[in-house]
Amino acid sequence: MIFLERKRTVLTLAVMLKDDFLPDKKTIGDVFLKATGVRREIIKHSTGYFLLVNLPDGEHVLTGSGRYYKPVNLTIDTKSIDPKQPFAELTLTPKSNYPFPDGFTVLKGKIIDMDYRPLSDVSINIKLMPQSTTSEEDGGFFIHFTSRDDDENITLTINKNGYISRDVPALLKKDITTRIEPIILAKL
């Protein structure tokens, strides 16, 4: 004798992950969504939406990320979701390994110590420009530059507590990703 169990599933929330960098906002590479209080796998629909069905009542933290994106959290309360419009968006920002397309002026690099270990939370500023960033856990960083007319020589100022600060020259190429050699910092 075979017993079939019928379960009713109700869409609680549909979440679209969007790319903060690209004009069309479509994510690239593998992306994922996790939610607190959800034991089974979240469904990724062919439209790109992540579908949360039968989500337990209460507050949940949604985490969106992917191979090329930093994790982003969104706290939702199921009571605040409109059942007629159960949609949300999470905008993902690129990590330093993001494959920037041609047409964008980007500088990529990596900060390491004297033993070639990556250094995170290193401050990277560009002299005489407003752009700045901080190195990631793997030591990688990127800086996006808008509207460049030509290639340009720039100077990066690199700072981290406990290390000797450095000024590093670089040639920034217009409309492509410029990769510079790893920058080595020595301890004080």
XYZ file of C-alpha atoms in Angstrom:
188
model
C 0.000 0.000 0.000
C 1.348 3.440 -0.952
C 0.444 6.564 0.949
C 0.877 9.908 -0.678
C 1.173 12.953 1.476
C -0.098 16.177 0.056
C 1.556 19.320 1.322
C 0.365 22.753 0.481
C 3.152 25.197 -0.226
C 2.661 28.918 0.005
C 5.069 31.467 -1.396
C 6.169 33.634 1.508
C 8.747 35.752 -0.288
C 10.504 35.975 -3.669
C 13.947 37.582 -3.522
C 15.895 38.930 -6.497
C 19.647 39.362 -6.102
C 20.953 42.317 -8.120
C 24.418 43.442 -9.150
C 25.363 46.883 -7.795
C 27.933 47.463 -10.539
C 26.443 46.489 -13.902
C 23.863 48.764 -15.556
C 21.415 45.891 -16.204
C 21.761 44.759 -12.535
C 21.982 41.063 -13.541
C 24.266 39.036 -11.296
C 27.076 36.967 -12.778
C 28.467 33.625 -11.689
C 27.012 31.511 -8.928
C 24.916 33.421 -6.417
C 22.998 32.096 -3.434
C 20.510 33.089 -0.772
C 20.401 31.732 2.760
C 17.824 32.448 5.438
C 17.787 31.842 9.172
C 15.128 29.379 10.228
C 15.042 27.647 6.838
C 16.196 24.044 6.879
C 15.464 23.004 3.325
C 17.059 24.390 0.197
C 15.725 27.672 -1.127
C 14.326 27.302 -4.647
C 16.046 29.278 -7.421
C 13.463 29.929 -10.123
C 14.389 30.265 -13.818
C 13.413 33.963 -13.599
C 16.306 34.522 -11.185
C 14.095 34.862 -8.108
C 14.865 32.861 -4.979
C 11.591 31.490 -3.620
C 11.015 31.098 0.101
C 7.987 28.891 0.675
C 6.230 28.184 3.958
C 8.646 30.464 5.814
C 7.982 30.243 9.571
C 6.499 33.364 11.174
C 8.918 35.811 12.747
C 12.116 37.635 11.896
C 14.607 36.098 9.498
C 17.997 37.247 8.281
C 18.475 36.741 4.555
C 22.062 36.556 3.312
C 22.802 36.945 -0.368
C 26.259 36.403 -1.818
C 28.170 34.567 -4.498
C 31.525 33.775 -5.978
C 32.085 37.389 -7.058
C 30.050 39.200 -4.383
C 30.396 40.279 -0.774
C 27.724 38.897 1.584
C 24.769 41.227 2.172
C 22.191 40.780 4.930
C 18.552 41.834 5.031
C 16.348 41.327 8.077
C 12.702 40.668 7.261
C 9.692 40.079 9.464
C 7.082 37.813 7.903
C 4.341 40.069 9.332
C 5.560 42.958 7.156
C 5.395 40.994 3.873
C 2.442 41.880 1.633
C 1.054 38.485 0.506
C -0.161 40.094 -2.754
C 3.327 41.493 -3.512
C 5.809 39.192 -1.734
C 8.916 40.554 -3.449
C 12.241 41.850 -2.152
C 15.576 42.804 -3.678
C 19.088 42.394 -2.311
C 21.811 44.386 -4.047
C 25.206 42.686 -4.081
C 28.509 44.560 -4.279
C 31.496 43.067 -6.108
C 34.514 41.471 -4.455
C 38.025 41.986 -5.787
C 37.803 38.799 -7.918
C 34.858 40.233 -9.902
C 35.406 39.945 -13.689
C 34.894 43.589 -14.644
C 34.004 43.969 -18.332
C 35.964 46.201 -20.707
C 34.634 49.731 -20.862
C 35.130 50.292 -17.130
C 38.289 51.778 -15.631
C 39.232 49.575 -12.684
C 42.421 49.120 -10.667
C 42.943 45.723 -8.996
C 45.646 44.644 -6.597
C 46.576 42.641 -3.538
C 48.239 43.583 -0.248
C 50.572 41.046 1.389
C 53.097 40.987 4.224
C 56.799 40.117 4.005
C 55.897 36.394 4.308
C 53.479 36.682 1.342
C 50.406 36.330 3.573
C 47.375 38.420 2.571
C 46.583 41.491 4.672
C 42.957 42.497 5.172
C 41.533 45.845 6.306
C 44.368 47.791 4.697
C 43.415 51.350 3.727
C 44.102 52.211 0.079
C 43.733 55.863 -0.961
C 44.534 57.579 -4.243
C 46.537 60.799 -3.895
C 44.637 63.870 -5.126
C 41.492 61.801 -5.823
C 38.418 60.940 -3.753
C 38.548 57.183 -4.486
C 39.538 54.812 -1.697
C 38.915 51.268 -0.548
C 39.935 48.642 1.995
C 41.545 45.294 1.224
C 39.438 42.171 1.639
C 40.162 39.031 3.659
C 42.299 37.600 0.841
C 44.254 40.879 0.590
C 42.571 41.748 -2.709
C 41.110 45.137 -3.549
C 39.665 47.062 -6.452
C 38.853 50.684 -7.148
C 36.457 51.761 -9.898
C 37.177 55.100 -11.574
C 34.461 56.963 -13.456
C 34.844 58.966 -16.663
C 38.554 58.937 -17.498
C 39.678 60.758 -20.639
C 43.101 59.101 -20.910
C 45.481 56.707 -19.200
C 46.801 58.327 -16.027
C 49.684 57.946 -13.595
C 48.353 57.731 -10.045
C 49.820 57.147 -6.599
C 48.250 54.785 -4.075
C 48.793 55.513 -0.386
C 48.715 52.248 1.585
C 48.151 52.284 5.381
C 47.640 49.628 8.065
C 48.211 49.886 11.803
C 51.427 48.137 12.786
C 52.914 48.374 9.273
C 55.066 50.908 7.440
C 52.916 53.060 5.131
C 53.779 53.088 1.436
C 53.151 55.214 -1.618
C 52.884 53.060 -4.740
C 52.840 54.491 -8.286
C 50.583 52.873 -10.883
C 49.552 53.513 -14.468
C 45.766 53.501 -14.644
C 44.578 52.438 -18.100
C 41.347 53.914 -19.433
C 38.338 51.598 -19.944
C 40.028 48.348 -18.853
C 40.989 46.552 -15.654
C 44.561 47.363 -14.644
C 46.168 44.732 -12.412
C 49.169 45.787 -10.361
C 51.812 43.607 -8.726
C 51.156 42.587 -5.100
C 52.039 45.367 -2.668
C 54.237 44.168 0.197
C 53.960 45.861 3.595
C 56.640 45.522 6.268
C 55.880 45.588 9.992
C 56.982 48.589 12.049
